[in-house]
């Protein structure tokens, strides 16, 4: 009899202890429970990608602002996969074992999302993918999967329109030698990235729809990177001396690389027109300096806010759907705007 009492008391004490431990992360306020801390894992495909590092800074800022406003302590665990999907898969496991409440994933290989989704589903951990979009089939596997990105067709159409507008104002802005044809070269991002193909296709289509007479001299893949773009442009300037009038770039960093090559050749800044996408700080500087003709800026603050808002709502066990204007209940497209030299 006495023994049963002792067991009973020990059981109650254990239950009290477990409840107290659980309440360490939760504080009761006016009925509903309020979180006092949260841990969010952020996985980057490549930390030294210029656009991604700008986004990372905006995310850190969001987390700080949220912490100040809500009083909830936020730990952001940021990891760099350095372009390796295997590394990223291990990082996901590590973040799950660290007890993160949600993951924000900039996936290395967009066709390999199922491995990460399997791990997250098994751990019941919601995932906000961003910038590199998993295939729809994967996105539909679970209701706690979201995607935040920019609409690639919209970026490209806006980029094309910068050029169509300029050509309509004065064809000689693009057709430097006045032969009736705008001769261009094209710098493309990674082949496996959903944005590269769409951006290229719609930028050129917009120029054609706008009746800009075009001739492609050459093009190449520079994987979003300034140094790779610079090497390609150096080669093209040699192959097509005095012929290149326009450089269409899938992003700003590659446009900056092409500008590096143009400057090395001693060509007068601004004579060859270049357009990019992203509106990264260095791109905006080049625009102000008259080196970049135009770019399409994605609102980085808004981009990061959306990623963070969705992740933090999910971390608190709330519904993320009320947080944003979602397409198909899963996708959020960040706003974009045109920046041209005329606007400065
Ligand atoms: C694109 C962006 C590029 C690069 C890439 C990485 O959306 O324009 O600059 O950051 O994402 O996935």
Short mmCIF file of N, CA, C and O and ligand atoms in Angstrom, two decimals, residues 45 49-52 106 131-132 150 190 193-195 199 224 250-253 277-278 303, ligand 1:
data_model
loop_
_atom_site.label_atom_id
_atom_site.label_comp_id
_atom_site.label_asym_id
_atom_site.label_seq_id
_atom_site.Cartn_x
_atom_site.Cartn_y
_atom_site.Cartn_z
N UNK A 45 22.13 27.77 -50.36
CA UNK A 45 22.80 26.90 -51.34
C UNK A 45 24.27 27.29 -51.49
O UNK A 45 25.14 26.46 -51.66
N UNK A 49 27.04 33.72 -52.84
CA UNK A 49 26.23 34.27 -53.94
C UNK A 49 25.77 35.68 -53.47
O UNK A 49 25.21 35.83 -52.38
N UNK A 50 26.05 36.67 -54.31
CA UNK A 50 25.83 38.06 -53.87
C UNK A 50 24.37 38.34 -53.51
O UNK A 50 24.08 38.97 -52.49
N UNK A 51 23.45 37.89 -54.35
CA UNK A 51 22.03 38.15 -54.07
C UNK A 51 21.60 37.44 -52.78
O UNK A 51 20.92 38.01 -51.93
N UNK A 52 22.05 36.18 -52.64
CA UNK A 52 21.68 35.40 -51.46
C UNK A 52 22.26 36.03 -50.19
O UNK A 52 21.60 36.07 -49.14
N UNK A 106 17.01 27.24 -48.98
CA UNK A 106 17.42 27.69 -50.30
C UNK A 106 18.15 26.48 -50.90
O UNK A 106 19.35 26.32 -50.76
N UNK A 131 13.75 31.13 -53.13
CA UNK A 131 14.67 31.46 -54.24
C UNK A 131 14.93 30.33 -55.24
O UNK A 131 15.07 30.57 -56.43
N UNK A 132 15.01 29.10 -54.79
CA UNK A 132 15.21 27.96 -55.69
C UNK A 132 14.03 27.04 -55.47
O UNK A 132 13.90 26.43 -54.41
N UNK A 150 10.76 35.17 -56.59
CA UNK A 150 10.31 36.22 -57.50
C UNK A 150 9.82 35.52 -58.77
O UNK A 150 10.36 34.47 -59.14
N UNK A 190 22.65 29.50 -63.80
CA UNK A 190 22.79 28.03 -63.81
C UNK A 190 21.74 27.38 -64.71
O UNK A 190 20.57 27.77 -64.66
N UNK A 193 18.62 26.02 -62.82
CA UNK A 193 17.79 26.95 -62.05
C UNK A 193 16.57 27.36 -62.88
O UNK A 193 16.70 27.75 -64.03
N UNK A 194 15.39 27.28 -62.23
CA UNK A 194 14.16 27.59 -62.95
C UNK A 194 14.18 29.01 -63.54
O UNK A 194 13.60 29.26 -64.59
N UNK A 195 14.89 29.96 -62.88
CA UNK A 195 14.86 31.35 -63.34
C UNK A 195 15.64 31.57 -64.63
O UNK A 195 15.27 32.43 -65.43
N UNK A 199 13.91 33.55 -67.60
CA UNK A 199 14.37 34.93 -67.77
C UNK A 199 14.88 35.16 -69.19
O UNK A 199 14.58 36.16 -69.82
N UNK A 224 25.53 32.71 -62.57
CA UNK A 224 25.21 33.86 -61.70
C UNK A 224 26.44 34.58 -61.20
O UNK A 224 26.35 35.51 -60.43
N UNK A 250 21.18 37.57 -66.95
CA UNK A 250 20.14 37.00 -66.10
C UNK A 250 20.18 37.54 -64.68
O UNK A 250 19.23 37.37 -63.91
N UNK A 251 21.31 38.15 -64.27
CA UNK A 251 21.34 38.81 -62.95
C UNK A 251 22.39 39.94 -62.95
O UNK A 251 23.17 40.09 -63.89
N UNK A 252 22.37 40.73 -61.88
CA UNK A 252 23.28 41.89 -61.79
C UNK A 252 24.73 41.49 -61.63
O UNK A 252 25.63 42.14 -62.16
N UNK A 253 24.97 40.43 -60.84
CA UNK A 253 26.36 40.08 -60.57
C UNK A 253 27.10 39.75 -61.87
O UNK A 253 28.27 40.11 -62.03
N UNK A 277 19.30 41.86 -63.41
CA UNK A 277 18.12 41.57 -62.59
C UNK A 277 18.61 41.39 -61.16
O UNK A 277 19.70 40.84 -60.96
N UNK A 278 17.88 41.80 -60.18
CA UNK A 278 18.10 41.65 -58.72
C UNK A 278 18.10 43.00 -58.00
O UNK A 278 17.58 43.11 -56.90
N UNK A 303 10.89 40.45 -49.30
CA UNK A 303 11.25 39.06 -49.57
C UNK A 303 11.58 38.38 -48.24
O UNK A 303 11.02 37.34 -47.87
C1 LIG B 1 18.38 34.23 -58.65
C2 LIG B 1 19.17 35.52 -58.53
C3 LIG B 1 20.62 35.21 -58.77
C4 LIG B 1 21.11 34.11 -57.87
C5 LIG B 1 20.19 32.91 -57.91
C6 LIG B 1 20.59 31.87 -56.90
O1 LIG B 1 17.03 34.46 -58.40
O2 LIG B 1 18.72 36.44 -59.48
O3 LIG B 1 21.40 36.37 -58.60
O4 LIG B 1 21.17 34.61 -56.56
O5 LIG B 1 18.85 33.29 -57.71
O6 LIG B 1 19.66 30.87 -56.75
#
